[in-house]
Tab-separated table of C-alpha atoms (C1' of nucleotides) in Angstrom:
chain	number	residue	atom	x	y	z
A	44	MET	CA	109.648	95.524	114.079
A	45	SER	CA	110.954	97.489	111.241
A	46	ASP	CA	113.496	94.606	111.682
A	47	GLN	CA	110.468	92.025	111.160
A	48	ILE	CA	108.750	93.301	108.300
A	49	GLU	CA	112.607	93.379	106.397
A	50	GLU	CA	112.705	90.084	107.187
A	51	ARG	CA	109.682	88.900	105.636
A	52	ILE	CA	110.790	91.164	102.254
A	53	ALA	CA	113.881	89.541	101.988
A	54	THR	CA	112.667	86.102	102.259
A	55	GLY	CA	109.781	86.815	99.907
A	56	PHE	CA	106.977	86.443	101.772
A	57	TYR	CA	106.143	90.073	101.053
A	58	PRO	CA	106.999	89.999	97.871
A	59	PRO	CA	108.352	93.042	95.108
A	60	GLY	CA	105.081	94.881	94.505
A	61	MET	CA	103.177	93.433	97.455
A	62	ARG	CA	100.764	96.687	99.154
A	63	LEU	CA	101.468	96.817	102.821
A	64	ASP	CA	98.522	97.829	104.312
A	65	GLU	CA	99.252	99.413	107.473
A	66	THR	CA	95.923	97.730	109.435
A	67	GLU	CA	96.488	94.277	108.345
A	68	LEU	CA	100.489	94.921	109.456
A	69	ALA	CA	99.019	95.609	112.592
A	70	ALA	CA	96.942	92.846	113.357
A	71	SER	CA	99.044	90.588	112.072
A	72	PHE	CA	101.895	91.772	114.155
A	73	GLY	CA	99.229	92.558	117.226
A	74	VAL	CA	100.200	96.235	117.945
A	75	SER	CA	98.910	99.632	116.753
A	76	ARG	CA	99.079	101.551	113.168
A	77	THR	CA	101.475	103.980	115.132
A	78	PRO	CA	105.044	101.492	115.292
A	79	ILE	CA	103.882	100.077	111.914
A	80	ARG	CA	103.924	103.446	110.432
A	81	GLU	CA	106.995	104.521	111.848
A	82	ALA	CA	108.399	100.918	110.626
A	83	LEU	CA	107.238	101.574	106.851
A	84	ILE	CA	108.914	104.986	106.626
A	85	GLN	CA	112.439	103.530	108.209
A	86	LEU	CA	112.265	100.749	105.460
A	87	ALA	CA	111.066	103.437	102.776
A	88	ALA	CA	114.280	105.629	104.181
A	89	ALA	CA	116.213	102.453	103.265
A	90	GLY	CA	114.475	102.108	99.936
A	91	LEU	CA	113.121	98.633	100.726
A	92	VAL	CA	109.682	100.088	100.542
A	93	GLU	CA	107.711	103.022	98.646
A	94	ILE	CA	105.419	104.859	100.279
A	95	ARG	CA	103.259	106.898	97.795
A	96	PRO	CA	101.249	109.442	99.581
A	97	ARG	CA	97.598	109.067	100.708
A	98	ARG	CA	97.968	105.841	99.032
A	99	GLY	CA	99.791	103.163	100.969
A	100	ALA	CA	102.894	101.719	100.637
A	101	ILE	CA	104.053	98.774	98.498
A	102	VAL	CA	107.129	96.392	98.545
A	103	THR	CA	109.892	98.106	96.661
A	104	GLU	CA	109.929	96.192	93.277
A	105	ILE	CA	113.490	96.771	91.102
A	106	GLY	CA	113.370	96.484	87.457
A	107	PRO	CA	116.129	94.688	85.604
A	108	HIS	CA	117.631	98.277	84.366
A	109	ARG	CA	117.683	99.262	87.910
A	110	LEU	CA	119.007	96.133	89.342
A	111	CYS	CA	121.925	96.330	87.107
A	112	GLU	CA	122.821	100.061	88.300
A	113	MET	CA	122.407	98.842	91.788
A	114	PHE	CA	124.696	95.981	91.333
A	115	GLU	CA	127.184	98.310	89.429
A	116	VAL	CA	127.296	100.704	92.582
A	117	MET	CA	127.659	97.663	94.859
A	118	ALA	CA	130.514	96.551	92.289
A	119	GLU	CA	132.590	99.902	93.245
A	120	LEU	CA	131.722	99.986	96.562
A	121	GLU	CA	133.423	96.438	97.358
A	122	ALA	CA	136.014	97.164	94.837
A	123	MET	CA	136.919	100.101	96.779
A	124	CYS	CA	136.884	97.777	100.195
A	125	GLY	CA	138.848	95.554	98.141
A	126	ARG	CA	141.646	97.774	97.383
A	127	LEU	CA	141.403	99.339	101.591
A	128	ALA	CA	141.649	95.695	102.843
A	129	ALA	CA	144.971	94.899	100.497
A	130	ARG	CA	146.654	98.065	102.005
A	131	ARG	CA	145.032	97.915	105.780
A	132	ILE	CA	144.407	94.552	106.732
A	133	THR	CA	145.587	93.292	110.051
A	134	GLU	CA	147.023	89.820	110.136
A	135	SER	CA	144.854	88.549	112.773
A	136	GLU	CA	141.623	89.685	109.643
A	137	GLN	CA	143.810	87.843	107.478
A	138	ARG	CA	143.699	84.851	109.458
A	139	VAL	CA	140.066	85.045	109.883
A	140	LEU	CA	139.415	85.635	106.112
A	141	ILE	CA	141.399	82.706	105.079
A	142	GLU	CA	139.452	80.809	107.509
A	143	ALA	CA	136.124	81.805	106.395
A	144	HIS	CA	137.421	81.268	102.410
A	145	HIS	CA	138.253	77.710	103.625
A	146	ALA	CA	134.618	76.983	105.281
A	147	CYS	CA	133.360	78.414	102.028
A	148	GLU	CA	135.393	75.521	100.224
A	149	ALA	CA	133.930	72.970	102.487
A	150	ALA	CA	130.192	74.170	101.792
A	151	ARG	CA	131.035	73.954	98.325
A	152	ASP	CA	132.789	70.433	97.915
A	153	ALA	CA	129.624	69.197	100.838
A	154	ASN	CA	127.128	70.953	97.778
A	155	THR	CA	125.235	72.792	100.232
A	156	PRO	CA	123.865	75.977	98.873
A	157	ASP	CA	121.948	77.460	101.705
A	158	ILE	CA	125.070	77.285	103.657
A	159	TYR	CA	127.649	78.306	101.224
A	160	TYR	CA	125.212	81.409	100.523
A	161	ARG	CA	125.535	82.572	104.311
A	162	LEU	CA	129.233	81.780	103.988
A	163	ASN	CA	129.764	83.804	101.345
A	164	GLU	CA	127.725	86.714	103.352
A	165	GLN	CA	130.432	86.419	106.063
A	166	PHE	CA	133.353	86.431	103.633
A	167	HIS	CA	132.224	89.620	101.901
A	168	HIS	CA	131.176	91.296	105.237
A	169	LEU	CA	135.067	90.125	106.459
A	170	ILE	CA	136.269	92.211	103.174
A	171	TYR	CA	134.021	95.371	104.456
A	172	ALA	CA	135.441	95.541	107.591
A	173	ALA	CA	138.932	94.979	106.463
A	174	GLY	CA	138.900	98.089	104.562
A	175	HIS	CA	138.938	100.020	107.929
A	176	ASN	CA	136.226	102.332	106.910
A	177	ILE	CA	133.581	102.159	108.845
A	178	PHE	CA	131.225	104.216	107.124
A	179	LEU	CA	132.459	102.876	103.720
A	180	GLU	CA	131.230	99.519	105.999
A	181	GLU	CA	128.543	100.796	106.616
A	182	GLN	CA	127.144	101.569	103.113
A	183	ALA	CA	128.550	98.210	101.761
A	184	SER	CA	126.546	96.541	103.927
A	185	ALA	CA	123.280	98.615	103.579
A	186	LEU	CA	123.474	98.263	100.311
A	187	HIS	CA	123.846	94.356	100.165
A	188	ARG	CA	121.101	94.067	102.810
A	189	ARG	CA	118.825	95.753	100.161
A	190	LEU	CA	119.458	93.632	97.193
A	191	ARG	CA	119.097	90.765	99.628
A	192	ALA	CA	115.467	90.163	98.056
A	193	TYR	CA	117.103	89.722	94.811
A	194	ARG	CA	120.508	87.609	95.879
A	195	ARG	CA	118.184	84.683	96.588
A	196	LEU	CA	117.495	84.101	93.124
A	197	GLN	CA	121.155	83.404	92.872
A	198	LEU	CA	120.274	79.855	94.167
A	199	ARG	CA	119.059	78.938	90.711
A	200	VAL	CA	122.078	79.731	88.979
A	201	ARG	CA	123.709	76.646	87.629
A	202	ASP	CA	127.217	75.867	89.322
A	203	ARG	CA	126.977	79.162	91.176
A	204	MET	CA	129.328	77.789	94.279
A	205	GLY	CA	131.946	76.340	91.793
A	206	THR	CA	132.474	80.033	89.549
A	207	SER	CA	132.028	81.766	92.952
A	208	PHE	CA	134.477	80.066	95.023
A	209	SER	CA	137.437	79.951	92.757
A	210	GLU	CA	136.692	83.775	92.012
A	211	HIS	CA	137.102	84.367	95.977
A	212	ALA	CA	140.829	82.709	95.727
A	213	GLY	CA	141.253	85.350	93.396
A	214	ILE	CA	140.459	87.880	95.715
A	215	VAL	CA	142.155	86.225	98.515
A	216	GLU	CA	144.882	86.092	96.934
A	217	ALA	CA	145.293	89.664	95.789
A	218	ILE	CA	144.460	91.083	99.288
A	219	LEU	CA	146.756	88.969	100.769
A	220	ALA	CA	149.721	89.765	98.412
A	221	GLU	CA	148.739	93.464	99.108
A	222	ASP	CA	147.996	94.066	95.362
A	223	SER	CA	145.464	96.706	96.306
A	224	GLU	CA	144.503	97.055	92.382
A	225	LEU	CA	144.577	93.648	91.538
A	226	ALA	CA	141.773	92.745	94.593
A	227	SER	CA	140.059	96.121	93.524
A	228	ILE	CA	139.747	94.519	89.729
A	229	ARG	CA	138.707	91.084	91.223
A	230	LEU	CA	136.019	91.981	93.248
A	231	ARG	CA	134.574	94.621	91.006
A	232	GLU	CA	134.191	91.396	88.532
A	233	HIS	CA	132.835	89.297	90.776
A	234	ILE	CA	129.905	91.951	91.698
A	235	VAL	CA	129.652	92.982	88.205
A	236	VAL	CA	128.787	89.989	86.515
A	237	GLN	CA	126.600	88.710	89.703
A	238	GLY	CA	124.660	91.742	89.011
A	239	GLN	CA	124.319	90.318	84.984
A	240	ARG	CA	123.111	87.304	86.181
A	241	PHE	CA	120.864	88.371	88.489
A	242	ALA	CA	119.378	91.411	86.198
A	243	ASP	CA	119.004	88.763	83.300
A	244	LEU	CA	117.015	86.648	85.889
A	245	VAL	CA	114.464	88.902	87.004
A	246	ALA	CA	113.860	89.738	83.393
A	247	SER	CA	113.331	86.394	82.182
A	248	LEU	CA	110.804	85.373	85.294
A	249	PRO	CA	107.276	86.226	84.074
A	250	MET	CA	106.182	85.475	87.642
A	251	LEU	CA	107.578	87.948	89.162
A	252	ASP	CA	105.748	90.567	86.843
A	253	SER	CA	102.314	89.055	88.286
A	254	PHE	CA	103.281	89.676	91.716
A	255	ASN	CA	104.203	93.172	90.685
A	256	HIS	CA	101.574	93.766	88.818
A	257	GLY	CA	98.507	91.182	89.687
B	654	MET	CA	108.129	117.895	107.281
B	655	SER	CA	111.486	116.382	107.678
B	656	ASP	CA	112.694	118.934	104.858
B	657	GLN	CA	112.115	121.659	106.947
B	658	ILE	CA	114.003	120.281	109.986
B	659	GLU	CA	116.680	118.854	107.532
B	660	GLU	CA	117.212	122.770	106.405
B	661	ARG	CA	117.837	123.449	109.759
B	662	ILE	CA	120.123	121.293	110.350
B	663	ALA	CA	122.212	121.740	107.156
B	664	THR	CA	122.155	125.659	107.752
B	665	GLY	CA	123.255	124.978	111.514
B	666	PHE	CA	120.567	126.170	112.864
B	667	TYR	CA	119.850	123.082	114.777
B	668	PRO	CA	124.146	122.366	115.357
B	669	PRO	CA	125.449	119.329	115.721
B	670	GLY	CA	124.969	117.240	119.261
B	671	MET	CA	122.145	119.156	119.914
B	672	ARG	CA	119.078	117.643	121.799
B	673	LEU	CA	115.764	117.625	119.607
B	674	ASP	CA	113.019	117.546	121.914
B	675	GLU	CA	109.924	116.265	120.316
B	676	THR	CA	107.381	118.334	121.838
B	677	GLU	CA	109.130	121.516	121.279
B	678	LEU	CA	109.759	120.888	117.665
B	679	ALA	CA	105.895	120.174	117.364
B	680	ALA	CA	105.223	123.244	118.948
B	681	SER	CA	107.970	125.196	116.853
B	682	PHE	CA	106.196	123.928	113.795
B	683	GLY	CA	102.588	124.080	114.939
B	684	VAL	CA	101.804	120.076	114.376
B	685	SER	CA	101.231	117.445	116.689
B	686	ARG	CA	104.633	115.118	117.716
B	687	THR	CA	103.161	112.350	115.417
B	688	PRO	CA	104.235	113.806	112.235
B	689	ILE	CA	107.463	114.976	113.749
B	690	ARG	CA	108.551	112.063	115.280
B	691	GLU	CA	107.932	110.847	111.851
B	692	ALA	CA	110.528	113.153	110.423
B	693	LEU	CA	112.739	112.453	113.126
B	694	ILE	CA	112.645	108.413	112.051
B	695	GLN	CA	113.814	109.984	108.030
B	696	LEU	CA	116.166	111.747	109.178
B	697	ALA	CA	118.065	109.093	111.386
B	698	ALA	CA	117.294	106.589	108.650
B	699	ALA	CA	119.082	109.000	106.263
B	700	GLY	CA	121.926	109.596	109.299
B	701	LEU	CA	121.062	113.000	109.803
B	702	VAL	CA	120.392	112.446	113.424
B	703	GLU	CA	120.698	109.507	115.857
B	704	ILE	CA	117.776	108.326	117.775
B	705	ARG	CA	119.171	106.957	121.256
B	706	PRO	CA	115.881	104.496	122.487
B	707	ARG	CA	114.051	106.379	125.166
B	708	ARG	CA	116.390	108.921	125.174
B	709	GLY	CA	115.330	111.222	122.390
B	710	ALA	CA	117.131	112.380	119.095
B	711	ILE	CA	120.318	114.296	118.756
B	712	VAL	CA	121.637	115.947	115.339
B	713	THR	CA	124.348	113.286	114.517
B	714	GLU	CA	127.953	114.826	115.115
B	715	ILE	CA	130.539	114.107	112.772
B	716	GLY	CA	133.840	113.707	114.085
B	717	PRO	CA	137.310	114.203	111.820
B	718	HIS	CA	137.777	110.490	111.818
B	719	ARG	CA	134.588	109.976	110.208
B	720	LEU	CA	134.354	112.864	107.968
B	721	CYS	CA	137.122	111.359	106.351
B	722	GLU	CA	135.782	108.472	106.275
B	723	MET	CA	132.745	110.321	104.622
B	724	PHE	CA	134.784	111.866	102.123
B	725	GLU	CA	136.657	109.245	100.972
B	726	VAL	CA	133.518	107.233	99.812
B	727	MET	CA	132.156	110.576	98.505
B	728	ALA	CA	135.469	110.756	96.373
B	729	GLU	CA	134.741	106.859	95.171
B	730	LEU	CA	130.999	107.815	94.251
B	731	GLU	CA	132.406	110.963	92.060
B	732	ALA	CA	134.855	109.197	90.735
B	733	MET	CA	132.703	106.866	89.654
B	734	CYS	CA	130.413	109.360	88.325
B	735	GLY	CA	133.072	111.060	86.556
B	736	ARG	CA	134.551	107.610	84.711
B	737	LEU	CA	130.957	106.469	83.494
B	738	ALA	CA	130.025	110.385	82.370
B	739	ALA	CA	133.010	110.663	80.626
B	740	ARG	CA	131.839	107.412	78.570
B	741	ARG	CA	128.605	108.118	78.425
B	742	ILE	CA	127.628	112.165	78.270
B	743	THR	CA	125.866	113.198	75.699
B	744	GLU	CA	126.570	116.421	73.594
B	745	SER	CA	123.578	118.533	74.983
B	746	GLU	CA	124.670	117.393	78.558
B	747	GLN	CA	128.601	118.413	77.720
B	748	ARG	CA	126.981	122.044	76.248
B	749	VAL	CA	125.386	122.288	79.695
B	750	LEU	CA	128.200	121.227	81.644
B	751	ILE	CA	130.465	123.619	79.978
B	752	GLU	CA	128.128	126.640	80.566
B	753	ALA	CA	127.786	125.407	84.193
B	754	HIS	CA	132.024	125.596	84.238
B	755	HIS	CA	131.844	129.309	82.814
B	756	ALA	CA	129.004	130.332	85.154
B	757	CYS	CA	131.607	128.982	88.013
B	758	GLU	CA	134.410	130.844	86.114
B	759	ALA	CA	131.753	134.229	86.333
B	760	ALA	CA	131.640	133.309	89.877
B	761	ARG	CA	134.983	133.028	90.726
B	762	ASP	CA	135.698	136.151	89.030
B	763	ALA	CA	133.470	138.106	90.436
B	764	ASN	CA	134.386	136.828	93.921
B	765	THR	CA	130.968	135.883	95.259
B	766	PRO	CA	131.710	132.718	97.245
B	767	ASP	CA	128.097	132.354	97.958
B	768	ILE	CA	127.524	132.187	94.090
B	769	TYR	CA	130.549	129.799	93.820
B	770	TYR	CA	129.114	127.570	96.362
B	771	ARG	CA	125.798	126.886	94.654
B	772	LEU	CA	126.938	126.844	90.961
B	773	ASN	CA	129.469	124.400	92.708
B	774	GLU	CA	126.865	122.322	93.636
B	775	GLN	CA	125.012	122.574	90.336
B	776	PHE	CA	128.250	121.118	88.515
B	777	HIS	CA	128.367	118.069	90.497
B	778	HIS	CA	124.819	117.722	89.896
B	779	LEU	CA	125.307	117.771	86.470
B	780	ILE	CA	128.415	114.994	86.214
B	781	TYR	CA	126.123	112.383	88.658
B	782	ALA	CA	123.190	112.762	86.069
B	783	ALA	CA	125.911	112.520	83.164
B	784	GLY	CA	127.112	109.129	84.507
B	785	HIS	CA	123.069	107.628	83.460
B	786	ASN	CA	123.098	105.467	86.262
B	787	ILE	CA	120.231	106.835	88.231
B	788	PHE	CA	120.826	105.045	91.286
B	789	LEU	CA	124.294	106.406	91.113
B	790	GLU	CA	123.333	109.666	91.086
B	791	GLU	CA	120.795	108.906	94.066
B	792	GLN	CA	123.315	107.721	96.322
B	793	ALA	CA	125.811	110.458	95.155
B	794	SER	CA	123.200	113.240	95.709
B	795	ALA	CA	122.037	111.267	99.134
B	796	LEU	CA	125.922	111.709	100.423
B	797	HIS	CA	126.157	115.071	99.155
B	798	ARG	CA	123.551	116.380	101.352
B	799	ARG	CA	124.347	114.111	103.996
B	800	LEU	CA	127.638	116.696	103.821
B	801	ARG	CA	126.231	119.884	103.593
B	802	ALA	CA	126.371	120.899	106.923
B	803	TYR	CA	130.230	120.548	107.122
B	804	ARG	CA	130.536	121.929	104.028
B	805	ARG	CA	129.556	125.252	104.968
B	806	LEU	CA	132.827	125.678	106.320
B	807	GLN	CA	134.314	125.527	103.308
B	808	LEU	CA	133.756	129.068	102.873
B	809	ARG	CA	136.464	129.691	105.483
B	810	VAL	CA	139.225	128.154	103.725
B	811	ARG	CA	141.583	130.614	101.921
B	812	ASP	CA	141.647	130.893	97.937
B	813	ARG	CA	138.736	127.879	97.776
B	814	MET	CA	137.420	129.273	94.090
B	815	GLY	CA	140.498	129.619	92.730
B	816	THR	CA	141.588	126.067	93.606
B	817	SER	CA	138.378	124.553	92.906
B	818	PHE	CA	137.624	126.048	89.756
B	819	SER	CA	141.009	124.862	88.174
B	820	GLU	CA	140.711	121.601	89.317
B	821	HIS	CA	136.809	121.753	87.738
B	822	ALA	CA	138.929	122.480	84.595
B	823	GLY	CA	141.003	119.313	84.693
B	824	ILE	CA	137.753	117.182	85.262
B	825	VAL	CA	135.441	119.080	82.559
B	826	GLU	CA	138.866	118.526	80.482
B	827	ALA	CA	138.732	115.005	80.711
B	828	ILE	CA	135.504	113.886	80.435
B	829	LEU	CA	135.129	115.759	77.073
B	830	ALA	CA	138.131	114.185	76.002
B	831	GLU	CA	135.998	110.616	77.241
B	832	ASP	CA	139.199	109.506	78.939
B	833	SER	CA	137.446	107.685	82.204
B	834	GLU	CA	140.323	106.809	83.895
B	835	LEU	CA	141.725	110.753	84.145
B	836	ALA	CA	138.273	111.979	84.923
B	837	SER	CA	137.713	109.379	87.670
B	838	ILE	CA	141.442	110.534	89.113
B	839	ARG	CA	140.718	114.089	89.254
B	840	LEU	CA	136.994	113.736	90.616
B	841	ARG	CA	138.449	111.412	93.274
B	842	GLU	CA	141.480	113.731	94.151
B	843	HIS	CA	139.293	116.810	93.880
B	844	ILE	CA	136.875	115.255	96.828
B	845	VAL	CA	139.278	113.821	98.921
B	846	VAL	CA	142.255	117.369	98.943
B	847	GLN	CA	138.334	118.834	100.282
B	848	GLY	CA	137.575	116.062	102.808
B	849	GLN	CA	141.275	116.568	104.035
B	850	ARG	CA	140.570	120.021	104.577
B	851	PHE	CA	137.519	120.002	106.243
B	852	ALA	CA	138.901	117.213	108.699
B	853	ASP	CA	141.782	119.790	109.636
B	854	LEU	CA	139.333	122.354	109.835
B	855	VAL	CA	136.886	120.462	112.386
B	856	ALA	CA	139.393	119.057	114.398
B	857	SER	CA	140.641	122.910	114.683
B	858	LEU	CA	137.551	124.250	115.493
B	859	PRO	CA	137.093	124.134	119.286
B	860	MET	CA	134.275	125.953	118.745
B	861	LEU	CA	132.353	122.969	117.881
B	862	ASP	CA	133.144	120.963	120.352
B	863	SER	CA	131.333	123.397	122.858
B	864	PHE	CA	128.283	123.025	120.696
B	865	ASN	CA	128.662	119.564	120.683
B	866	HIS	CA	128.957	118.570	124.292
B	867	GLY	CA	127.994	121.194	126.370
C	364	DA	C1'	128.920	116.077	154.423
C	365	DT	C1'	128.560	112.375	151.203
C	366	DA	C1'	126.564	108.672	149.002
C	367	DG	C1'	123.182	106.081	147.853
C	368	DC	C1'	117.894	105.566	147.246
C	369	DT	C1'	113.461	106.981	146.763
C	370	DA	C1'	109.712	109.647	144.469
C	371	DT	C1'	108.255	113.054	141.561
C	372	DT	C1'	108.825	114.805	136.907
C	373	DA	C1'	109.152	115.175	131.843
C	374	DT	C1'	109.885	112.479	128.093
C	375	DT	C1'	109.387	108.925	124.819
C	376	DG	C1'	106.649	105.060	122.873
C	377	DT	C1'	101.918	103.057	122.006
C	378	DA	C1'	97.093	103.438	121.386
C	379	DT	C1'	93.115	104.955	119.740
C	380	DA	C1'	89.937	108.621	117.825
C	381	DC	C1'	88.964	111.592	114.274
C	382	DA	C1'	89.719	114.210	109.603
C	383	DA	C1'	90.666	113.731	104.750
C	384	DT	C1'	91.537	111.948	100.758
C	385	DA	C1'	91.218	108.297	97.321
C	386	DT	C1'	88.988	104.486	95.395
C	387	DC	C1'	85.520	101.784	94.057
C	388	DA	C1'	80.816	101.247	92.846
C	389	DA	C1'	76.561	102.247	91.498
C	390	DT	C1'	73.362	105.254	88.777
C	391	DT	C1'	72.730	108.560	85.422
C	392	DT	C1'	73.023	110.941	81.100
C	393	DC	C1'	74.387	111.395	76.389
D	167	DG	C1'	75.829	100.390	75.733
D	168	DA	C1'	79.242	103.071	77.692
D	169	DA	C1'	81.388	107.359	79.775
D	170	DA	C1'	81.368	110.064	83.584
D	171	DT	C1'	79.904	111.649	87.830
D	172	DT	C1'	78.473	111.414	92.631
D	173	DG	C1'	78.463	108.927	96.706
D	174	DA	C1'	79.678	105.149	100.128
D	175	DT	C1'	83.564	102.975	101.718
D	176	DA	C1'	88.124	102.134	103.322
D	177	DT	C1'	92.306	103.706	104.515
D	178	DT	C1'	95.864	106.825	105.305
D	179	DG	C1'	97.565	111.162	108.099
D	180	DT	C1'	97.227	113.613	112.275
D	181	DA	C1'	96.282	115.008	117.176
D	182	DT	C1'	95.424	113.366	121.916
D	183	DA	C1'	95.460	110.369	125.734
D	184	DC	C1'	97.960	107.422	128.073
D	185	DA	C1'	101.641	104.076	130.028
D	186	DA	C1'	106.298	102.896	130.683
D	187	DT	C1'	110.772	104.666	131.414
D	188	DA	C1'	114.835	107.424	132.270
D	189	DA	C1'	116.494	111.906	134.458
D	190	DT	C1'	116.585	114.402	138.189
D	191	DA	C1'	116.180	116.219	142.771
D	192	DG	C1'	115.543	115.527	147.265
D	193	DC	C1'	115.904	112.593	151.665
D	194	DT	C1'	117.808	110.145	154.557
D	195	DA	C1'	121.478	107.553	156.752
D	196	DT	C1'	125.942	106.307	157.405
DNA sequence: ATAGCTATTATTGTATACAATATCAATTTC
DNA sequence: GAAATTGATATTGTATACAATAATAGCTAT
């Protein structure tokens, strides 16, 4: 239930700032208000919606400043994953990572951003897992999901796939060389510049303001 | 509501592994099952309880291995706070931090572990805030709270206050010197060694097993 | 006597009804 | 004419009732 609502938030069907009426949602999903309320509470705990007491729930709106902060933390989590992965990755995980990297390359060459988007997610999740710290993997995945709705905007950036892929290449290289510090630095940078691009984009899109406040 | 249940978990009144019966809790708090269910969902999202579908909720039990993982992440978050704090701390925040540090010293000299425990929390929260990344502050605080029930065990460790305080001294020194890398390293180490001690303690306490599985 | 199956009980999950509060509009007063 | 207050309406928060499923215990059969 909450997954379905989360999906609608991630795809922008429920845009940031939109009011989520319990009765409407219940009717929309063909259930009573009870499971809807429970789903909203879950999503609120995950940070995807905000519940204002006695005033209903809205999809969380993240301003450019906060988005920067979140990407700053995401960058650090991914850097940590990379540092651990460089030390702990197994041979079979190495093979899968290289394979995922090559799949990204194919999507770049085919110029298919939507496929690249999906493969990119897989690539990063492989690094989360290769750190062999399950709690860290969970935290990184959770924050990654939370930023999903904003990552959509990435599709607008010019030559995103090209720069992203070459950064990936450097990351893979560092991990395979077991150079934990280099892997950490390159992953951090990879995420931070993304965050800055997103924040700029959000700040420059008056469209979102009309969503948010209108 | 969920705060009250969380408090009972943190204090060990509801020990790890304990089954949380909705009807019992409702009777215990003098409300109906509905707000109890909503509180349990919140706590489950925060990771403090686990809800097994159709099989009720239990207080999350964290084994030594996972505890290590969690402290590994906590160490990294605090290291990041320290790194940012060294760069961004204001003069008034510096004064408050020094003040908090001296308060810890007084508690150590007075040999009052419970007071030191509280002042230590304040000390760390000041560093979270001094990083001037509100999202990071929230994440660090959330994980800190999640580990609260296990931090209680810290009280058993011999000469905890002495070693803790001297580590704090090094951290304060690095932050005031605006040496972000040193602050980062010292904070990470400060947390990691705590995590190892906790994990050892949890592993060596058969008492907890009886709680968990009996 | 033990193992498997069935029936009963207890507990979770969902729906609905009701109460409390916030919002909005209309009316009145300054 | 504008602002404030009061009433009406809609929406959230809580309680309760009912349905569905899992656990348990008892019974039967091998």
